[in-house]
Amino acid sequence: ERAVSPEVAADYDTLALEIDISDPAIARQAAELSRAPADLPPWPAALRDRVARQVALACLPAQVLDGQHPVMQAMTLTVLAGRWDGLEAPFAQELVLSGMAKAQAKPLVSLESVALQMGVLIPADPAKAVELTDHTLAQLEQGKARSMLGRLARIWEQSDLDELTHYERWCECVDSADDRALLKRLNDDRNPKLAAGIDALHAQGKAVFAAVGALHMVGEQGLPKLMRERGYSVERVSFAPN
């Protein structure tokens, strides 16, 4: 068996994404789960002020993120930082590929649930959530988040797998044991489920075009290795920069 590559993407009959955020039900669930729970302890005023400053720097209305969990506010602001370099969220691969599949009347499958993703993103311990929000805001304030997003985009554009493999060495975002644990939860720990989902679709006789975040494609727990272990022949297709 062979995993579908971009070379033969036109032959796929099922698009698999981490989650299909174009699905209105999934979008509503994501919005609900990203809200701050009613029993969330009060957050430090200094942290709220830092979020407000980043909202202003992002040229957003002052109240636009009100109601979101503070961790999600900081992460939303991180994504928006990419706009200064032309990285617009509406052109993210999930939206582009889901639009393509719908135009071709091909089914979309979510490999994960919104609850799983939110459970990984937002620490259950309020103290850990405060630490993560503080760290994420510091990355924004120091310009590291924007730099990291831009470098990731160039790596993707240039198909530079070696540099992507060494992400932890240059991202300036994995500086502590907590950082490493978070990256493991966000990336490696999710890969077995993603691999199992892709495998299950192939086992149903479907020709699958699966799209996931780039960091899921590297390392000892990367999807290429996990798919090989399941008996697939995996071929890397390199694309020369334009």
PDB file of C-alpha atoms in Angstrom:
ATOM      1  CA  GLU A   1       0.000   0.000   0.000  1.00  0.00           C
ATOM      2  CA  ARG A   2       1.094   3.572  -0.532  1.00  0.00           C
ATOM      3  CA  ALA A   3       0.128   6.763   1.217  1.00  0.00           C
ATOM      4  CA  VAL A   4      -1.287   9.330  -1.208  1.00  0.00           C
ATOM      5  CA  SER A   5       1.265  12.032  -2.087  1.00  0.00           C
ATOM      6  CA  PRO A   6       0.589  15.553  -3.391  1.00  0.00           C
ATOM      7  CA  GLU A   7       1.720  14.276  -6.813  1.00  0.00           C
ATOM      8  CA  VAL A   8      -1.425  12.180  -7.093  1.00  0.00           C
ATOM      9  CA  ALA A   9      -3.740  14.303  -4.973  1.00  0.00           C
ATOM     10  CA  ALA A  10      -6.216  14.543  -7.857  1.00  0.00           C
ATOM     11  CA  ASP A  11      -6.901  10.810  -7.466  1.00  0.00           C
ATOM     12  CA  TYR A  12      -7.972  10.955  -3.825  1.00  0.00           C
ATOM     13  CA  ASP A  13     -11.558  10.249  -2.821  1.00  0.00           C
ATOM     14  CA  THR A  14     -11.369  11.321   0.843  1.00  0.00           C
ATOM     15  CA  LEU A  15      -9.676  14.324   2.452  1.00  0.00           C
ATOM     16  CA  ALA A  16      -8.482  13.776   6.019  1.00  0.00           C
ATOM     17  CA  LEU A  17      -7.577  16.751   8.235  1.00  0.00           C
ATOM     18  CA  GLU A  18      -6.667  16.988  11.898  1.00  0.00           C
ATOM     19  CA  ILE A  19     -10.081  18.596  12.334  1.00  0.00           C
ATOM     20  CA  ASP A  20     -12.402  19.975   9.658  1.00  0.00           C
ATOM     21  CA  ILE A  21     -12.831  23.537  10.916  1.00  0.00           C
ATOM     22  CA  SER A  22     -15.022  24.334   7.900  1.00  0.00           C
ATOM     23  CA  ASP A  23     -17.749  22.180   9.471  1.00  0.00           C
ATOM     24  CA  PRO A  24     -20.127  24.599  11.263  1.00  0.00           C
ATOM     25  CA  ALA A  25     -20.782  22.103  14.083  1.00  0.00           C
ATOM     26  CA  ILE A  26     -17.064  21.649  14.697  1.00  0.00           C
ATOM     27  CA  ALA A  27     -16.492  25.410  14.537  1.00  0.00           C
ATOM     28  CA  ARG A  28     -19.224  25.959  17.151  1.00  0.00           C
ATOM     29  CA  GLN A  29     -17.732  23.300  19.391  1.00  0.00           C
ATOM     30  CA  ALA A  30     -14.259  24.820  19.037  1.00  0.00           C
ATOM     31  CA  ALA A  31     -15.607  28.247  19.962  1.00  0.00           C
ATOM     32  CA  GLU A  32     -17.390  26.826  22.993  1.00  0.00           C
ATOM     33  CA  LEU A  33     -14.409  24.822  24.259  1.00  0.00           C
ATOM     34  CA  SER A  34     -12.057  27.777  23.809  1.00  0.00           C
ATOM     35  CA  ARG A  35     -14.112  29.901  26.197  1.00  0.00           C
ATOM     36  CA  ALA A  36     -12.955  30.477  29.761  1.00  0.00           C
ATOM     37  CA  PRO A  37     -14.917  28.266  32.178  1.00  0.00           C
ATOM     38  CA  ALA A  38     -17.103  30.013  34.720  1.00  0.00           C
ATOM     39  CA  ASP A  39     -15.058  28.639  37.619  1.00  0.00           C
ATOM     40  CA  LEU A  40     -11.696  29.829  36.255  1.00  0.00           C
ATOM     41  CA  PRO A  41      -9.841  31.689  39.059  1.00  0.00           C
ATOM     42  CA  PRO A  42      -9.150  35.401  38.472  1.00  0.00           C
ATOM     43  CA  TRP A  43      -6.074  36.010  36.367  1.00  0.00           C
ATOM     44  CA  PRO A  44      -3.269  38.397  37.374  1.00  0.00           C
ATOM     45  CA  ALA A  45      -4.042  41.963  36.347  1.00  0.00           C
ATOM     46  CA  ALA A  46      -0.561  42.300  34.830  1.00  0.00           C
ATOM     47  CA  LEU A  47      -1.279  39.360  32.531  1.00  0.00           C
ATOM     48  CA  ARG A  48      -4.587  40.876  31.433  1.00  0.00           C
ATOM     49  CA  ASP A  49      -2.813  44.168  30.699  1.00  0.00           C
ATOM     50  CA  ARG A  50      -0.209  42.378  28.556  1.00  0.00           C
ATOM     51  CA  VAL A  51      -2.950  40.658  26.553  1.00  0.00           C
ATOM     52  CA  ALA A  52      -4.656  44.020  26.051  1.00  0.00           C
ATOM     53  CA  ARG A  53      -1.420  45.546  24.734  1.00  0.00           C
ATOM     54  CA  GLN A  54      -1.002  42.707  22.231  1.00  0.00           C
ATOM     55  CA  VAL A  55      -4.635  43.072  21.129  1.00  0.00           C
ATOM     56  CA  ALA A  56      -3.988  46.761  20.435  1.00  0.00           C
ATOM     57  CA  LEU A  57      -0.743  45.974  18.573  1.00  0.00           C
ATOM     58  CA  ALA A  58      -2.698  43.487  16.440  1.00  0.00           C
ATOM     59  CA  CYS A  59      -5.083  46.334  15.487  1.00  0.00           C
ATOM     60  CA  LEU A  60      -8.054  44.462  16.930  1.00  0.00           C
ATOM     61  CA  PRO A  61     -11.084  45.852  18.782  1.00  0.00           C
ATOM     62  CA  ALA A  62     -10.316  45.969  22.506  1.00  0.00           C
ATOM     63  CA  GLN A  63     -12.985  43.444  23.523  1.00  0.00           C
ATOM     64  CA  VAL A  64     -12.654  41.039  20.610  1.00  0.00           C
ATOM     65  CA  LEU A  65     -11.102  38.177  22.618  1.00  0.00           C
ATOM     66  CA  ASP A  66     -13.172  38.668  25.755  1.00  0.00           C
ATOM     67  CA  GLY A  67     -14.630  35.390  26.952  1.00  0.00           C
ATOM     68  CA  GLN A  68     -11.867  33.243  25.477  1.00  0.00           C
ATOM     69  CA  HIS A  69      -9.665  31.279  27.811  1.00  0.00           C
ATOM     70  CA  PRO A  70      -6.492  33.368  28.368  1.00  0.00           C
ATOM     71  CA  VAL A  71      -4.339  30.575  26.909  1.00  0.00           C
ATOM     72  CA  MET A  72      -6.427  30.698  23.723  1.00  0.00           C
ATOM     73  CA  GLN A  73      -6.209  34.508  23.665  1.00  0.00           C
ATOM     74  CA  ALA A  74      -2.411  34.314  23.706  1.00  0.00           C
ATOM     75  CA  MET A  75      -2.366  31.584  21.044  1.00  0.00           C
ATOM     76  CA  THR A  76      -4.802  33.499  18.830  1.00  0.00           C
ATOM     77  CA  LEU A  77      -2.557  36.554  19.055  1.00  0.00           C
ATOM     78  CA  THR A  78       0.437  34.386  18.116  1.00  0.00           C
ATOM     79  CA  VAL A  79      -1.299  33.202  14.950  1.00  0.00           C
ATOM     80  CA  LEU A  80      -2.292  36.766  14.096  1.00  0.00           C
ATOM     81  CA  ALA A  81       1.328  37.912  14.433  1.00  0.00           C
ATOM     82  CA  GLY A  82       2.015  36.126  11.160  1.00  0.00           C
ATOM     83  CA  ARG A  83      -0.133  38.667   9.301  1.00  0.00           C
ATOM     84  CA  TRP A  84       2.750  41.169   9.374  1.00  0.00           C
ATOM     85  CA  ASP A  85       4.623  38.781   7.078  1.00  0.00           C
ATOM     86  CA  GLY A  86       1.680  37.876   4.858  1.00  0.00           C
ATOM     87  CA  LEU A  87       0.676  34.710   6.718  1.00  0.00           C
ATOM     88  CA  GLU A  88      -3.090  35.093   6.765  1.00  0.00           C
ATOM     89  CA  ALA A  89      -5.135  32.552   8.730  1.00  0.00           C
ATOM     90  CA  PRO A  90      -7.954  32.385   6.111  1.00  0.00           C
ATOM     91  CA  PHE A  91      -5.405  30.812   3.732  1.00  0.00           C
ATOM     92  CA  ALA A  92      -4.367  28.072   6.173  1.00  0.00           C
ATOM     93  CA  GLN A  93      -4.185  24.616   4.626  1.00  0.00           C
ATOM     94  CA  GLU A  94      -7.305  23.336   6.406  1.00  0.00           C
ATOM     95  CA  LEU A  95      -9.497  26.012   4.865  1.00  0.00           C
ATOM     96  CA  VAL A  96      -7.921  25.849   1.411  1.00  0.00           C
ATOM     97  CA  LEU A  97      -8.025  22.059   1.206  1.00  0.00           C
ATOM     98  CA  SER A  98     -11.525  21.772   2.658  1.00  0.00           C
ATOM     99  CA  GLY A  99     -12.722  24.290   0.071  1.00  0.00           C
ATOM    100  CA  MET A 100     -11.063  22.215  -2.657  1.00  0.00           C
ATOM    101  CA  ALA A 101     -12.685  18.989  -1.432  1.00  0.00           C
ATOM    102  CA  LYS A 102     -16.126  20.577  -1.203  1.00  0.00           C
ATOM    103  CA  ALA A 103     -15.793  22.006  -4.706  1.00  0.00           C
ATOM    104  CA  GLN A 104     -15.018  18.483  -5.918  1.00  0.00           C
ATOM    105  CA  ALA A 105     -17.840  16.960  -3.846  1.00  0.00           C
ATOM    106  CA  LYS A 106     -15.419  14.737  -1.943  1.00  0.00           C
ATOM    107  CA  PRO A 107     -15.933  13.783   1.716  1.00  0.00           C
ATOM    108  CA  LEU A 108     -13.918  15.297   4.558  1.00  0.00           C
ATOM    109  CA  VAL A 109     -12.891  13.365   7.655  1.00  0.00           C
ATOM    110  CA  SER A 110     -11.558  14.720  10.950  1.00  0.00           C
ATOM    111  CA  LEU A 111      -8.775  12.547  12.366  1.00  0.00           C
ATOM    112  CA  GLU A 112      -9.143  14.099  15.828  1.00  0.00           C
ATOM    113  CA  SER A 113     -11.824  15.701  17.961  1.00  0.00           C
ATOM    114  CA  VAL A 114     -12.005  19.321  19.037  1.00  0.00           C
ATOM    115  CA  ALA A 115     -12.112  18.139  22.647  1.00  0.00           C
ATOM    116  CA  LEU A 116      -8.822  16.280  22.210  1.00  0.00           C
ATOM    117  CA  GLN A 117      -7.084  19.286  20.670  1.00  0.00           C
ATOM    118  CA  MET A 118      -8.376  21.709  23.286  1.00  0.00           C
ATOM    119  CA  GLY A 119      -7.422  19.292  26.043  1.00  0.00           C
ATOM    120  CA  VAL A 120      -3.861  19.336  24.749  1.00  0.00           C
ATOM    121  CA  LEU A 121      -3.724  23.106  24.258  1.00  0.00           C
ATOM    122  CA  ILE A 122      -5.234  24.255  27.561  1.00  0.00           C
ATOM    123  CA  PRO A 123      -3.702  22.932  30.797  1.00  0.00           C
ATOM    124  CA  ALA A 124      -6.251  21.709  33.317  1.00  0.00           C
ATOM    125  CA  ASP A 125      -4.198  23.188  36.172  1.00  0.00           C
ATOM    126  CA  PRO A 126      -4.913  26.959  36.355  1.00  0.00           C
ATOM    127  CA  ALA A 127      -1.361  27.641  37.588  1.00  0.00           C
ATOM    128  CA  LYS A 128       0.087  25.846  34.561  1.00  0.00           C
ATOM    129  CA  ALA A 129      -2.309  27.784  32.326  1.00  0.00           C
ATOM    130  CA  VAL A 130      -1.021  31.054  33.780  1.00  0.00           C
ATOM    131  CA  GLU A 131       2.566  29.945  33.123  1.00  0.00           C
ATOM    132  CA  LEU A 132       1.753  28.983  29.533  1.00  0.00           C
ATOM    133  CA  THR A 133      -0.023  32.282  28.871  1.00  0.00           C
ATOM    134  CA  ASP A 134       2.914  34.204  30.347  1.00  0.00           C
ATOM    135  CA  HIS A 135       5.392  32.243  28.209  1.00  0.00           C
ATOM    136  CA  THR A 136       3.341  32.660  25.025  1.00  0.00           C
ATOM    137  CA  LEU A 137       2.990  36.403  25.588  1.00  0.00           C
ATOM    138  CA  ALA A 138       6.736  36.703  26.232  1.00  0.00           C
ATOM    139  CA  GLN A 139       7.401  35.056  22.870  1.00  0.00           C
ATOM    140  CA  LEU A 140       5.157  37.680  21.257  1.00  0.00           C
ATOM    141  CA  GLU A 141       6.622  40.621  23.150  1.00  0.00           C
ATOM    142  CA  GLN A 142      10.195  39.647  22.285  1.00  0.00           C
ATOM    143  CA  GLY A 143       9.410  39.129  18.599  1.00  0.00           C
ATOM    144  CA  LYS A 144      10.269  35.435  18.797  1.00  0.00           C
ATOM    145  CA  ALA A 145       6.804  34.226  17.809  1.00  0.00           C
ATOM    146  CA  ARG A 146       6.773  36.240  14.587  1.00  0.00           C
ATOM    147  CA  SER A 147      10.316  35.161  13.757  1.00  0.00           C
ATOM    148  CA  MET A 148       9.462  31.499  14.355  1.00  0.00           C
ATOM    149  CA  LEU A 149       6.329  31.647  12.189  1.00  0.00           C
ATOM    150  CA  GLY A 150       8.239  33.281   9.342  1.00  0.00           C
ATOM    151  CA  ARG A 151      11.025  30.722   9.518  1.00  0.00           C
ATOM    152  CA  LEU A 152       8.548  27.837   9.554  1.00  0.00           C
ATOM    153  CA  ALA A 153       6.856  29.269   6.471  1.00  0.00           C
ATOM    154  CA  ARG A 154      10.192  29.512   4.622  1.00  0.00           C
ATOM    155  CA  ILE A 155      11.103  25.958   5.617  1.00  0.00           C
ATOM    156  CA  TRP A 156       7.770  24.719   4.266  1.00  0.00           C
ATOM    157  CA  GLU A 157       8.170  26.750   1.059  1.00  0.00           C
ATOM    158  CA  GLN A 158      11.689  25.412   0.485  1.00  0.00           C
ATOM    159  CA  SER A 159      10.887  21.825   1.528  1.00  0.00           C
ATOM    160  CA  ASP A 160      13.798  21.962   3.991  1.00  0.00           C
ATOM    161  CA  LEU A 161      13.149  18.787   5.962  1.00  0.00           C
ATOM    162  CA  ASP A 162      16.505  18.850   7.744  1.00  0.00           C
ATOM    163  CA  GLU A 163      15.902  22.278   9.274  1.00  0.00           C
ATOM    164  CA  LEU A 164      12.369  21.289  10.239  1.00  0.00           C
ATOM    165  CA  THR A 165      13.748  18.205  11.986  1.00  0.00           C
ATOM    166  CA  HIS A 166      15.908  20.473  14.161  1.00  0.00           C
ATOM    167  CA  TYR A 167      13.015  22.789  15.088  1.00  0.00           C
ATOM    168  CA  GLU A 168      13.777  22.643  18.815  1.00  0.00           C
ATOM    169  CA  ARG A 169      17.303  23.987  18.252  1.00  0.00           C
ATOM    170  CA  TRP A 170      16.273  27.229  16.596  1.00  0.00           C
ATOM    171  CA  CYS A 171      12.650  28.048  17.499  1.00  0.00           C
ATOM    172  CA  GLU A 172      13.613  29.670  20.837  1.00  0.00           C
ATOM    173  CA  CYS A 173      10.449  28.174  22.276  1.00  0.00           C
ATOM    174  CA  VAL A 174      11.688  24.961  23.923  1.00  0.00           C
ATOM    175  CA  ASP A 175      13.816  26.244  26.792  1.00  0.00           C
ATOM    176  CA  SER A 176      12.633  24.175  29.751  1.00  0.00           C
ATOM    177  CA  ALA A 177      11.320  20.774  30.779  1.00  0.00           C
ATOM    178  CA  ASP A 178       7.787  22.210  30.716  1.00  0.00           C
ATOM    179  CA  ASP A 179       8.330  23.482  27.154  1.00  0.00           C
ATOM    180  CA  ARG A 180       9.548  20.062  26.039  1.00  0.00           C
ATOM    181  CA  ALA A 181       6.609  18.347  27.714  1.00  0.00           C
ATOM    182  CA  LEU A 182       4.165  20.717  26.003  1.00  0.00           C
ATOM    183  CA  LEU A 183       5.734  20.156  22.578  1.00  0.00           C
ATOM    184  CA  LYS A 184       5.539  16.398  23.145  1.00  0.00           C
ATOM    185  CA  ARG A 185       1.833  16.648  24.001  1.00  0.00           C
ATOM    186  CA  LEU A 186       1.132  18.936  21.051  1.00  0.00           C
ATOM    187  CA  ASN A 187       3.020  16.847  18.544  1.00  0.00           C
ATOM    188  CA  ASP A 188       4.453  13.382  19.243  1.00  0.00           C
ATOM    189  CA  ASP A 189       1.695  12.174  21.557  1.00  0.00           C
ATOM    190  CA  ARG A 190      -0.972  12.891  18.934  1.00  0.00           C
ATOM    191  CA  ASN A 191       0.798  11.178  16.048  1.00  0.00           C
ATOM    192  CA  PRO A 192      -0.199   7.559  16.836  1.00  0.00           C
ATOM    193  CA  LYS A 193      -3.886   8.506  16.718  1.00  0.00           C
ATOM    194  CA  LEU A 194      -3.388  10.416  13.457  1.00  0.00           C
ATOM    195  CA  ALA A 195      -1.588   7.420  11.943  1.00  0.00           C
ATOM    196  CA  ALA A 196      -4.312   5.049  13.134  1.00  0.00           C
ATOM    197  CA  GLY A 197      -6.992   7.263  11.598  1.00  0.00           C
ATOM    198  CA  ILE A 198      -5.258   7.401   8.215  1.00  0.00           C
ATOM    199  CA  ASP A 199      -4.686   3.640   8.314  1.00  0.00           C
ATOM    200  CA  ALA A 200      -8.348   2.984   9.145  1.00  0.00           C
ATOM    201  CA  LEU A 201      -9.490   5.006   6.138  1.00  0.00           C
ATOM    202  CA  HIS A 202      -7.147   3.089   3.821  1.00  0.00           C
ATOM    203  CA  ALA A 203      -8.425  -0.174   5.318  1.00  0.00           C
ATOM    204  CA  GLN A 204     -11.913   0.857   4.177  1.00  0.00           C
ATOM    205  CA  GLY A 205     -10.601   0.986   0.607  1.00  0.00           C
ATOM    206  CA  LYS A 206     -10.428   4.769   0.419  1.00  0.00           C
ATOM    207  CA  ALA A 207      -7.742   6.719  -1.434  1.00  0.00           C
ATOM    208  CA  VAL A 208      -6.828   9.243   1.237  1.00  0.00           C
ATOM    209  CA  PHE A 209      -5.212  12.658   0.935  1.00  0.00           C
ATOM    210  CA  ALA A 210      -4.235  13.495   4.518  1.00  0.00           C
ATOM    211  CA  ALA A 211      -2.949  16.935   5.533  1.00  0.00           C
ATOM    212  CA  VAL A 212      -1.446  17.657   8.951  1.00  0.00           C
ATOM    213  CA  GLY A 213       0.866  20.253  10.482  1.00  0.00           C
ATOM    214  CA  ALA A 214       4.453  20.075   9.253  1.00  0.00           C
ATOM    215  CA  LEU A 215       5.954  19.138  12.629  1.00  0.00           C
ATOM    216  CA  HIS A 216       3.924  15.913  12.608  1.00  0.00           C
ATOM    217  CA  MET A 217       6.090  14.768   9.691  1.00  0.00           C
ATOM    218  CA  VAL A 218       9.468  14.594  11.446  1.00  0.00           C
ATOM    219  CA  GLY A 219      11.164  12.754  14.289  1.00  0.00           C
ATOM    220  CA  GLU A 220      11.060   9.280  15.784  1.00  0.00           C
ATOM    221  CA  GLN A 221       7.308   9.664  16.354  1.00  0.00           C
ATOM    222  CA  GLY A 222       6.687  11.386  13.014  1.00  0.00           C
ATOM    223  CA  LEU A 223       3.901  10.132  10.770  1.00  0.00           C
ATOM    224  CA  PRO A 224       6.235   8.815   8.016  1.00  0.00           C
ATOM    225  CA  LYS A 225       7.908   6.468  10.530  1.00  0.00           C
ATOM    226  CA  LEU A 226       4.612   5.419  12.098  1.00  0.00           C
ATOM    227  CA  MET A 227       3.061   4.695   8.694  1.00  0.00           C
ATOM    228  CA  ARG A 228       6.088   2.605   7.673  1.00  0.00           C
ATOM    229  CA  GLU A 229       5.665   0.617  10.869  1.00  0.00           C
ATOM    230  CA  ARG A 230       2.096  -0.085   9.777  1.00  0.00           C
ATOM    231  CA  GLY A 231       3.351  -1.563   6.499  1.00  0.00           C
ATOM    232  CA  TYR A 232       3.060   1.434   4.192  1.00  0.00           C
ATOM    233  CA  SER A 233       5.634   2.446   1.624  1.00  0.00           C
ATOM    234  CA  VAL A 234       6.311   6.124   2.269  1.00  0.00           C
ATOM    235  CA  GLU A 235       8.007   8.277  -0.338  1.00  0.00           C
ATOM    236  CA  ARG A 236       9.039  11.859   0.213  1.00  0.00           C
ATOM    237  CA  VAL A 237       8.251  14.193  -2.681  1.00  0.00           C
ATOM    238  CA  SER A 238      10.563  17.224  -2.745  1.00  0.00           C
ATOM    239  CA  PHE A 239       9.525  20.483  -4.343  1.00  0.00           C
ATOM    240  CA  ALA A 240      12.081  22.954  -5.650  1.00  0.00           C
ATOM    241  CA  PRO A 241      11.539  26.564  -4.455  1.00  0.00           C
ATOM    242  CA  ASN A 242       9.853  28.842  -6.981  1.00  0.00           C
TER     243      ASN A 242
END
